[in-house]
CSV table of C-alpha atoms and ligand atoms in Angstrom, one decimal:
chain,number,residue,atom,x,y,z
A,1,MET,CA,-2.8,11.5,27.1
A,2,SER,CA,-3.2,7.6,27.5
A,3,ARG,CA,-6.9,5.2,26.8
A,4,GLN,CA,-7.3,4.7,30.3
A,5,THR,CA,-7.2,9.3,31.1
A,6,MET,CA,-8.7,10.3,27.7
A,7,SER,CA,-11.4,13.2,28.0
A,8,ARG,CA,-14.1,13.4,26.2
A,9,THR,CA,-14.6,17.2,25.1
A,10,ARG,CA,-13.5,17.4,21.6
A,11,VAL,CA,-16.6,14.9,19.5
A,12,SER,CA,-19.2,13.8,21.3
A,13,ASP,CA,-20.2,11.1,23.1
A,14,ALA,CA,-22.6,9.8,20.8
A,15,GLU,CA,-20.3,9.7,18.2
A,16,LEU,CA,-17.3,8.5,20.6
A,17,ALA,CA,-19.5,5.8,20.6
A,18,GLY,CA,-18.6,2.2,18.8
A,19,MET,CA,-15.0,3.6,18.5
A,20,THR,CA,-13.2,1.3,20.2
A,21,SER,CA,-10.6,-0.7,18.2
A,22,LEU,CA,-11.0,-3.4,15.7
A,23,ALA,CA,-8.5,-5.4,16.6
A,24,PRO,CA,-7.8,-6.0,20.2
A,25,ARG,CA,-4.1,-3.9,21.1
A,26,SER,CA,-3.7,-6.7,23.3
A,27,ASP,CA,-2.9,-9.2,19.5
A,28,PHE,CA,0.1,-6.5,18.9
A,29,PRO,CA,3.0,-6.8,20.9
A,30,LEU,CA,4.4,-3.8,20.6
A,31,LEU,CA,1.5,-1.2,21.2
A,32,ALA,CA,0.5,-3.6,23.8
A,33,ALA,CA,4.5,-3.1,25.2
A,34,GLN,CA,3.5,0.9,25.3
A,35,PRO,CA,0.1,1.6,26.3
A,36,HIS,CA,0.2,5.3,26.2
A,37,LEU,CA,2.1,4.9,22.1
A,38,HIS,CA,-0.9,6.2,19.4
A,39,TYR,CA,0.7,4.3,16.6
A,40,LEU,CA,-0.7,7.0,13.6
A,41,ASP,CA,1.3,6.1,10.7
A,42,SER,CA,0.3,2.6,9.6
A,43,ALA,CA,0.2,3.9,5.2
A,44,ALA,CA,3.6,3.9,6.3
A,45,THR,CA,4.5,0.2,8.4
A,46,THR,CA,1.4,-1.4,10.2
A,47,GLN,CA,2.0,-3.2,13.7
A,48,LYS,CA,2.8,-6.7,13.2
A,49,PRO,CA,0.1,-9.6,15.5
A,50,ARG,CA,1.0,-11.7,17.7
A,51,VAL,CA,-0.4,-14.5,14.6
A,52,VAL,CA,2.6,-13.2,12.8
A,53,LEU,CA,5.1,-12.9,14.7
A,54,ASP,CA,4.8,-17.3,15.6
A,55,ALA,CA,3.8,-18.0,12.1
A,56,ILE,CA,7.4,-16.8,11.0
A,57,THR,CA,8.9,-18.6,14.2
A,58,ARG,CA,6.9,-21.7,14.0
A,59,TYR,CA,8.0,-21.5,10.2
A,60,TYR,CA,11.8,-21.4,10.9
A,61,GLU,CA,12.1,-23.7,14.2
A,62,THR,CA,10.2,-26.4,12.2
A,63,VAL,CA,10.3,-26.6,8.1
A,64,ASN,CA,13.4,-24.6,7.2
A,65,ALA,CA,15.3,-25.0,4.2
A,66,ASN,CA,15.7,-24.2,0.9
A,67,PRO,CA,12.0,-24.4,-1.4
A,68,HIS,CA,12.4,-26.1,-4.6
A,69,ARG,CA,15.9,-27.5,-4.4
A,70,GLY,CA,16.1,-30.7,-2.5
A,71,ALA,CA,14.7,-33.9,-2.6
A,72,TYR,CA,14.9,-34.3,0.9
A,73,ARG,CA,11.8,-34.2,2.9
A,74,LEU,CA,12.5,-30.7,4.5
A,75,SER,CA,12.8,-29.2,1.6
A,76,ALA,CA,9.6,-30.5,0.5
A,77,ALA,CA,7.7,-29.2,3.2
A,78,ALA,CA,9.3,-25.8,2.5
A,79,THR,CA,8.5,-25.9,-1.0
A,80,GLU,CA,4.2,-26.8,1.0
A,81,ALA,CA,4.4,-23.8,3.4
A,82,TYR,CA,5.5,-21.1,0.7
A,83,HIS,CA,3.0,-22.9,-1.7
A,84,HIS,CA,0.3,-22.7,0.5
A,85,ALA,CA,1.2,-19.6,1.6
A,86,ARG,CA,0.9,-18.6,-1.6
A,87,VAL,CA,-3.2,-19.7,-2.3
A,88,ARG,CA,-4.4,-18.3,0.8
A,89,ILE,CA,-2.8,-15.1,-0.3
A,90,ALA,CA,-4.2,-15.4,-3.1
A,91,LYS,CA,-8.1,-16.6,-1.7
A,92,PHE,CA,-7.8,-13.7,0.4
A,93,LEU,CA,-6.9,-10.7,-2.4
A,94,GLY,CA,-9.8,-12.7,-4.5
A,95,VAL,CA,-7.1,-14.0,-7.4
A,96,ALA,CA,-8.4,-17.8,-8.6
A,97,ASP,CA,-5.5,-18.4,-11.3
A,98,VAL,CA,-2.8,-18.5,-8.0
A,99,ASP,CA,0.3,-18.6,-9.9
A,100,THR,CA,-0.3,-15.3,-11.5
A,101,LEU,CA,0.5,-14.1,-7.7
A,102,ILE,CA,4.4,-13.2,-7.7
A,103,PHE,CA,5.9,-12.2,-4.8
A,104,THR,CA,7.5,-9.3,-4.4
A,105,ARG,CA,9.7,-7.1,-1.7
A,106,GLY,CA,6.8,-4.6,-2.2
A,107,THR,CA,5.1,-2.5,-3.9
A,108,THR,CA,8.2,-0.5,-5.4
A,109,GLU,CA,9.4,-3.8,-6.7
A,110,SER,CA,6.0,-5.1,-8.0
A,111,LEU,CA,5.7,-1.9,-10.7
A,112,ASN,CA,9.4,-1.9,-10.8
A,113,LEU,CA,8.9,-5.2,-12.8
A,114,VAL,CA,6.0,-4.3,-14.9
A,115,ALA,CA,7.6,-1.2,-16.1
A,116,SER,CA,10.8,-2.5,-16.3
A,117,ALA,CA,9.8,-6.4,-17.9
A,118,TRP,CA,6.3,-5.3,-19.8
A,119,GLY,CA,7.0,-1.5,-20.1
A,120,ARG,CA,10.5,-2.0,-22.2
A,121,ALA,CA,8.6,-5.1,-24.6
A,122,ASN,CA,5.6,-3.3,-25.5
A,123,VAL,CA,6.0,0.4,-25.2
A,124,LYS,CA,7.7,2.0,-27.6
A,125,ALA,CA,8.4,5.7,-28.6
A,126,GLY,CA,5.4,8.3,-29.7
A,127,ASP,CA,3.3,6.3,-27.6
A,128,ARG,CA,1.6,7.6,-24.1
A,129,ILE,CA,1.6,6.7,-20.3
A,130,VAL,CA,-1.1,8.4,-18.6
A,131,VAL,CA,-0.1,8.8,-14.8
A,132,THR,CA,-2.5,10.7,-12.0
A,133,ARG,CA,-1.0,13.6,-10.0
A,134,LEU,CA,-1.7,11.4,-6.8
A,135,GLU,CA,0.8,9.3,-7.2
A,136,HIS,CA,3.3,7.9,-4.7
A,137,HIS,CA,6.8,7.6,-6.5
A,138,ALA,CA,7.0,3.7,-7.2
A,139,ASN,CA,4.0,4.5,-9.3
A,140,PHE,CA,5.7,7.6,-10.7
A,141,VAL,CA,9.7,7.1,-11.3
A,142,PRO,CA,9.5,3.7,-12.8
A,143,TRP,CA,7.0,4.9,-16.1
A,144,GLN,CA,8.6,8.1,-15.8
A,145,ALA,CA,12.0,6.6,-16.6
A,146,LEU,CA,10.7,4.1,-18.7
A,147,ALA,CA,9.4,7.4,-21.1
A,148,SER,CA,12.2,9.0,-21.2
A,149,ALA,CA,14.6,5.2,-21.7
A,150,VAL,CA,12.4,4.5,-25.0
A,151,GLY,CA,10.9,7.9,-25.8
A,152,ALA,CA,7.1,7.6,-25.6
A,153,GLU,CA,5.8,11.0,-24.1
A,154,PHE,CA,4.9,10.6,-20.7
A,155,VAL,CA,1.9,12.7,-19.5
A,156,ILE,CA,0.0,13.8,-15.8
A,157,ALA,CA,-3.5,13.5,-15.1
A,158,GLU,CA,-4.8,16.4,-12.6
A,159,LEU,CA,-6.8,16.9,-10.3
A,160,HIS,CA,-10.4,18.8,-8.7
A,161,ALA,CA,-9.4,21.2,-5.6
A,162,ASP,CA,-10.6,18.1,-3.5
A,163,GLY,CA,-7.3,15.8,-4.2
A,164,THR,CA,-9.7,13.7,-6.2
A,165,ILE,CA,-9.4,13.2,-10.1
A,166,ASP,CA,-10.3,14.8,-12.7
A,167,LEU,CA,-11.8,11.9,-14.3
A,168,ASP,CA,-12.6,13.8,-17.4
A,169,ALA,CA,-9.3,15.6,-18.0
A,170,MET,CA,-8.0,12.1,-17.6
A,171,ALA,CA,-10.5,10.5,-20.5
A,172,ARG,CA,-9.2,13.2,-22.7
A,173,LEU,CA,-5.4,12.4,-22.0
A,174,VAL,CA,-5.9,8.9,-22.6
A,175,THR,CA,-6.3,8.6,-26.4
A,176,PRO,CA,-5.3,5.7,-29.2
A,177,ARG,CA,-1.4,6.1,-28.3
A,178,THR,CA,-1.8,5.4,-24.9
A,179,LYS,CA,-0.1,2.1,-23.6
A,180,VAL,CA,-0.2,2.4,-19.9
A,181,VAL,CA,-2.8,4.3,-17.0
A,182,ALA,CA,-0.9,3.4,-13.7
A,183,PHE,CA,-3.2,5.1,-11.4
A,184,GLY,CA,-2.9,4.1,-7.6
A,185,HIS,CA,-6.1,2.6,-5.4
A,186,VAL,CA,-5.9,4.5,-2.3
A,187,SER,CA,-3.4,7.5,-1.9
A,188,ASN,CA,-0.8,7.4,0.8
A,189,ALA,CA,-0.8,11.2,0.5
A,190,LEU,CA,-4.6,12.5,0.8
A,191,GLY,CA,-6.3,8.9,1.5
A,192,THR,CA,-8.3,9.4,-1.9
A,193,VAL,CA,-10.5,6.1,-3.2
A,194,ASN,CA,-10.2,6.5,-6.5
A,195,PRO,CA,-13.1,5.0,-8.9
A,196,VAL,CA,-11.1,1.6,-10.3
A,197,ALA,CA,-13.5,0.9,-12.1
A,198,GLU,CA,-14.0,4.0,-14.6
A,199,ILE,CA,-10.4,4.5,-14.8
A,200,VAL,CA,-10.5,1.1,-16.3
A,201,GLY,CA,-12.8,1.9,-18.2
A,202,MET,CA,-10.5,4.7,-20.1
A,203,ALA,CA,-7.5,2.0,-19.9
A,204,GLN,CA,-9.8,-0.4,-21.4
A,205,ARG,CA,-11.5,1.7,-24.1
A,206,VAL,CA,-8.3,2.0,-26.0
A,207,GLY,CA,-6.4,-0.8,-25.6
A,208,ALA,CA,-3.9,-0.2,-23.1
A,209,LEU,CA,-3.1,-1.7,-19.8
A,210,ALA,CA,-4.3,-0.6,-16.4
A,211,VAL,CA,-1.9,-0.7,-13.6
A,212,CYS,CA,-2.9,0.1,-10.4
A,213,ASP,CA,-1.3,0.6,-7.2
A,214,GLY,CA,-2.4,-0.9,-4.8
A,215,ALA,CA,0.0,-0.2,-1.3
A,216,GLN,CA,-3.1,1.5,0.3
A,217,GLY,CA,-6.4,-0.8,-1.7
A,218,ALA,CA,-5.5,-4.4,-0.3
A,219,PRO,CA,-4.9,-3.4,3.3
A,220,HIS,CA,-7.8,-1.3,3.3
A,221,LEU,CA,-10.8,-2.4,1.1
A,222,ASP,CA,-12.6,-6.1,0.7
A,223,ILE,CA,-11.3,-6.2,-2.6
A,224,SER,CA,-11.5,-8.9,-5.2
A,225,VAL,CA,-8.9,-8.3,-7.4
A,226,ASP,CA,-10.2,-10.3,-10.7
A,227,SER,CA,-12.7,-8.1,-9.9
A,228,LEU,CA,-11.5,-4.9,-10.4
A,229,GLY,CA,-10.8,-5.4,-14.3
A,230,VAL,CA,-7.2,-4.4,-13.6
A,231,ASP,CA,-4.0,-5.8,-16.1
A,232,ALA,CA,-1.6,-6.0,-12.6
A,233,TYR,CA,-2.1,-5.1,-8.6
A,234,ALA,CA,0.6,-4.3,-6.5
A,235,PHE,CA,0.4,-4.6,-2.3
A,236,SER,CA,3.3,-4.5,0.1
A,237,GLY,CA,2.4,-6.5,2.8
A,238,HIS,CA,3.9,-5.0,5.3
A,239,LYS,CA,1.0,-2.7,5.2
A,240,MET,CA,-1.3,-5.5,6.0
A,241,LEU,CA,0.2,-6.6,9.6
A,242,GLY,CA,2.8,-9.1,7.4
A,243,PRO,CA,6.5,-8.8,7.5
A,244,MET,CA,8.4,-6.4,5.8
A,245,GLY,CA,9.3,-6.8,2.2
A,246,SER,CA,6.6,-9.0,1.3
A,247,GLY,CA,4.0,-8.2,-0.8
A,248,GLY,CA,3.1,-9.1,-4.7
A,249,LEU,CA,2.4,-8.9,-8.2
A,250,VAL,CA,-0.8,-9.8,-9.1
A,251,MET,CA,-1.1,-9.5,-13.2
A,252,ARG,CA,-3.2,-11.5,-15.7
A,253,ARG,CA,-1.6,-14.8,-16.6
A,254,ALA,CA,-0.9,-13.8,-21.2
A,255,LEU,CA,0.6,-11.0,-19.8
A,256,LEU,CA,3.2,-12.7,-17.5
A,257,GLU,CA,3.4,-15.2,-19.9
A,258,GLN,CA,3.8,-13.5,-22.8
A,259,MET,CA,6.8,-10.9,-21.1
A,260,PRO,CA,10.3,-10.9,-20.6
A,261,PRO,CA,11.3,-12.0,-16.4
A,262,TYR,CA,12.3,-9.7,-15.1
A,263,GLN,CA,15.7,-11.2,-13.1
A,264,MET,CA,17.6,-14.3,-14.3
A,265,GLY,CA,19.1,-16.5,-12.1
A,266,GLY,CA,18.3,-19.9,-10.3
A,267,ASP,CA,14.4,-21.4,-10.0
A,268,MET,CA,12.6,-18.8,-12.6
A,269,ILE,CA,14.8,-21.2,-15.4
A,270,ALA,CA,13.2,-24.5,-17.2
A,271,HIS,CA,16.5,-24.9,-19.4
A,272,VAL,CA,20.0,-23.8,-19.4
A,273,GLY,CA,21.9,-24.2,-23.0
A,274,ASP,CA,25.2,-22.7,-23.9
A,275,GLU,CA,23.6,-20.3,-26.2
A,276,HIS,CA,20.0,-19.7,-24.9
A,277,THR,CA,18.0,-20.4,-21.8
A,278,THR,CA,13.6,-21.5,-21.5
A,279,TRP,CA,11.7,-19.9,-19.0
A,280,ASN,CA,10.1,-21.6,-15.8
A,281,VAL,CA,6.5,-21.7,-15.2
A,282,LEU,CA,4.6,-19.3,-13.1
A,283,PRO,CA,5.3,-18.2,-11.5
A,284,HIS,CA,8.4,-19.4,-10.6
A,285,LYS,CA,9.6,-16.8,-14.3
A,286,PHE,CA,9.7,-13.9,-12.4
A,287,GLU,CA,10.9,-15.2,-8.2
A,288,ALA,CA,14.6,-15.5,-9.7
A,289,GLY,CA,17.2,-16.8,-6.5
A,290,THR,CA,16.1,-18.6,-3.0
A,291,PRO,CA,13.2,-17.0,-1.9
A,292,ASN,CA,12.6,-14.6,1.1
A,293,VAL,CA,10.0,-17.6,2.4
A,294,GLU,CA,9.6,-15.9,5.8
A,295,ALA,CA,8.0,-13.0,4.3
A,296,PRO,CA,4.6,-14.9,2.1
A,297,ILE,CA,4.5,-17.3,5.1
A,298,GLY,CA,3.8,-14.0,8.0
A,299,LEU,CA,1.8,-12.2,5.0
A,300,ALA,CA,-0.9,-15.6,4.8
A,301,ALA,CA,-1.1,-15.4,8.9
A,302,ALA,CA,-1.7,-11.3,8.8
A,303,CYS,CA,-4.2,-11.7,5.5
A,304,ASP,CA,-5.6,-14.7,8.1
A,305,TYR,CA,-6.4,-12.5,10.7
A,306,LEU,CA,-7.6,-9.7,9.1
A,307,THR,CA,-9.7,-12.8,7.6
A,308,ALA,CA,-11.1,-13.2,10.8
A,309,LEU,CA,-11.6,-9.1,11.9
A,310,GLY,CA,-14.0,-9.2,9.8
A,311,ARG,CA,-12.3,-7.2,6.4
A,312,GLY,CA,-15.2,-5.7,5.4
A,313,ASN,CA,-15.7,-3.9,8.4
A,314,VAL,CA,-11.8,-2.4,8.3
A,315,LEU,CA,-12.5,0.5,5.6
A,316,ALA,CA,-15.4,1.4,7.8
A,317,HIS,CA,-13.7,1.4,10.7
A,318,GLU,CA,-10.4,4.0,9.9
A,319,ARG,CA,-12.9,6.6,7.7
A,320,ALA,CA,-14.8,6.9,11.1
A,321,LEU,CA,-11.3,7.6,13.1
A,322,ALA,CA,-10.7,9.7,9.9
A,323,ALA,CA,-14.0,11.4,10.0
A,324,GLN,CA,-13.7,12.6,13.9
A,325,ALA,CA,-10.2,13.7,13.4
A,326,MET,CA,-10.5,15.5,10.3
A,327,ALA,CA,-13.7,17.5,12.7
A,328,ALA,CA,-11.7,17.7,15.4
A,329,LEU,CA,-8.6,18.9,13.5
A,330,ALA,CA,-10.8,20.8,11.9
A,331,GLU,CA,-11.6,23.2,15.4
A,332,ILE,CA,-7.8,23.8,16.3
A,333,PRO,CA,-7.2,27.8,14.6
A,334,GLY,CA,-4.2,27.6,12.0
A,335,VAL,CA,-5.0,24.0,11.3
A,336,THR,CA,-6.3,23.1,7.7
A,337,VAL,CA,-7.1,19.5,6.7
A,338,LEU,CA,-6.3,18.8,3.1
A,339,GLY,CA,-8.1,16.0,0.7
A,340,PRO,CA,-11.4,15.0,-0.1
A,341,PRO,CA,-14.3,14.7,2.6
A,342,ALA,CA,-14.3,11.4,4.4
A,343,ASN,CA,-16.7,9.8,2.7
A,344,ARG,CA,-14.1,9.4,-0.3
A,345,ARG,CA,-11.2,7.7,1.6
A,346,GLY,CA,-9.5,6.0,3.9
A,347,GLY,CA,-8.0,6.2,6.9
A,348,VAL,CA,-5.9,9.1,6.0
A,349,VAL,CA,-5.7,12.5,7.2
A,350,SER,CA,-3.0,15.0,5.8
A,351,PHE,CA,-2.6,18.2,7.0
A,352,THR,CA,-1.0,22.0,7.4
A,353,LEU,CA,-0.6,23.9,10.5
A,354,ALA,CA,-0.4,27.6,10.2
A,355,ASP,CA,3.3,27.6,8.7
A,356,VAL,CA,4.8,25.0,11.6
A,357,HIS,CA,6.6,23.0,9.8
A,358,PRO,CA,5.2,19.0,9.9
A,359,HIS,CA,8.7,17.7,10.9
A,360,ASP,CA,8.8,20.3,13.7
A,361,LEU,CA,5.4,19.6,14.9
A,362,SER,CA,5.6,15.3,14.3
A,363,GLN,CA,8.1,15.9,16.8
A,364,MET,CA,6.7,17.9,19.7
A,365,LEU,CA,3.5,15.3,18.8
A,366,ASP,CA,6.4,12.3,19.3
A,367,ALA,CA,6.6,13.9,22.5
A,368,ASP,CA,3.1,13.3,23.9
A,369,GLY,CA,2.8,9.5,22.3
A,370,VAL,CA,1.7,10.6,19.0
A,371,CYS,CA,3.4,8.7,16.1
A,372,VAL,CA,2.4,10.7,12.6
A,373,ARG,CA,4.3,11.0,9.4
A,374,ALA,CA,5.1,14.6,8.6
A,375,GLY,CA,7.5,15.1,4.8
A,376,HIS,CA,6.3,14.5,0.9
A,377,HIS,CA,5.5,11.0,1.7
A,378,CYS,CA,6.9,9.9,-1.7
A,379,ALA,CA,4.4,12.5,-3.8
A,380,GLN,CA,6.9,15.1,-4.4
A,381,PRO,CA,4.3,15.8,-7.5
A,382,LEU,CA,1.1,16.0,-5.6
A,383,MET,CA,3.0,17.9,-2.5
A,384,ARG,CA,3.6,20.8,-5.8
A,385,ALA,CA,0.4,21.5,-7.2
A,386,LEU,CA,-1.4,21.2,-3.1
A,387,ASN,CA,1.5,24.4,-3.4
A,388,VAL,CA,3.3,22.7,-0.6
A,389,HIS,CA,5.8,21.1,0.6
A,390,ALA,CA,5.3,18.7,3.9
A,391,THR,CA,2.3,17.8,5.4
A,392,THR,CA,1.5,16.1,8.8
A,393,ARG,CA,-0.2,12.8,8.2
A,394,ALA,CA,-2.2,10.9,10.8
A,395,SER,CA,-3.0,7.3,9.8
A,396,PHE,CA,-5.6,5.4,11.3
A,397,TYR,CA,-5.7,1.1,10.8
A,398,VAL,CA,-7.4,-1.4,12.3
A,399,TYR,CA,-5.9,-1.3,16.0
A,400,ASN,CA,-6.7,2.7,16.4
A,401,ASP,CA,-9.7,3.4,18.8
A,402,ALA,CA,-11.2,6.9,19.2
A,403,SER,CA,-8.5,7.7,22.1
A,404,ASP,CA,-6.4,8.2,19.3
A,405,VAL,CA,-7.8,10.2,18.1
A,406,GLU,CA,-7.9,12.5,21.2
A,407,ALA,CA,-4.3,12.3,21.5
A,408,LEU,CA,-3.7,13.7,18.4
A,409,ALA,CA,-6.5,16.6,18.4
A,410,ALA,CA,-5.3,17.4,22.1
A,411,SER,CA,-1.4,17.1,21.1
A,412,VAL,CA,-1.7,19.2,17.9
A,413,ASP,CA,-3.8,22.2,19.4
A,414,ALA,CA,-1.1,21.7,22.5
A,415,ALA,CA,1.6,22.2,19.6
A,416,ARG,CA,-0.4,25.4,18.4
A,417,ARG,CA,-0.6,27.0,21.4
A,418,LYS,CA,3.1,26.3,22.4
A,419,PHE,CA,4.3,28.3,19.2
A,420,ALA,CA,1.4,31.0,18.7
A,421,GLY,CA,3.1,31.5,22.1
B,1,PLP,N1,2.3,3.1,-3.2
B,1,PLP,C1,1.9,3.2,-2.3
B,1,PLP,C2,0.4,4.6,-2.6
B,1,PLP,C3,2.5,3.8,-0.8
B,1,PLP,O1,1.8,4.2,-0.3
B,1,PLP,C4,4.0,3.1,-1.1
B,1,PLP,C5,4.2,3.1,0.3
B,1,PLP,O2,4.2,3.9,1.2
B,1,PLP,C6,4.1,2.4,-2.0
B,1,PLP,C7,3.6,2.3,-3.1
B,1,PLP,C8,5.9,2.1,-2.0
B,1,PLP,O3,5.9,1.0,-0.9
B,1,PLP,P1,7.1,0.1,-0.3
B,1,PLP,O4,7.5,0.7,0.2
B,1,PLP,O5,6.5,-1.2,0.5
B,1,PLP,O6,7.8,-1.1,-2.3
């Protein structure tokens, strides 16, 4: 169903009022070129606005050189552009100490950095690591592997039936032996928004490291990482309108200074002796080798774009769309919507349709131009608890509007009739 011809039968006109997109679709070249596409997979990766593509092109056309290396002016300009991007992204994230923002390829690399560099130096046999049942594999497997390597105990905080964390049970798991409490800001599979302050409080009471996977937090919530109180916060730029391979880790300065580097090589050294090497200052200590300069350049442009949109509006917009989608899907016989009520989630709606495999369903939706994710969403421990192998997931972002909800519901309903018949 196209945006132009959408019918407004499933949800009332009053509900649809104001459900225009937050960002003009025309700002996104891919979406502008495909007006009938309903892109509902932004939790996996977002589309990129023209300003991000232009910032990257402009960098290559006017500034490109290896930063931190040359004494010539172009290299100095590349160093300056790279630094300026860090300043803008840190400001966007509410990080005052700019050099505690380490650029990585994204959340996965950031969490592996913490588990590997801090974890190997600080977690010992007999210690405990607590994660939650909601975690993406990126915030589950590195901790599980660390626990198994050092002989620590790895425990999982379970959920209530609606996909929210059982905080009382979690608090009982966080004992004085606990060295790490790792949790997601927002679940990519169910959309659950987690109470960061309460979880950080549990970690602080026992002196454990509070590590937050912000892959689904930073793109959607108007956050200040400094005020969250976490020790480490990981995020991915490609989920917030930025380029693939962009993202980072924000970590407390004292921890970054104490812990060993993650990777060794150029840029991260101060002095290399024949027997001993000393490390560069932050952030360079954790950014070995030639950096992917275009990634922060593009991400900084994405941050500016989100700021101009009004960052405080993003969650409300996608939550409204998710609520519309939940209501529309719930009317379709055989559909089960998983996860918490709309007011406790972001713009993610995971569901099943009777015994139709999510892969088959998503292929049928694709024929109608509706792009959704099907599978375990890198959350197999969660799927086991939900007693499903996979779900179909629609995820909304700033360029979505009510026509996307309408197309999703119409296409799922058509698929239901086809499978039933
Ligand atoms: N954590 C969560 C909650 C995610 O949704 C994702 C990606 O979907 C990741 C971690 C991994 O992010 P990336 O693949 O960008 O490293």
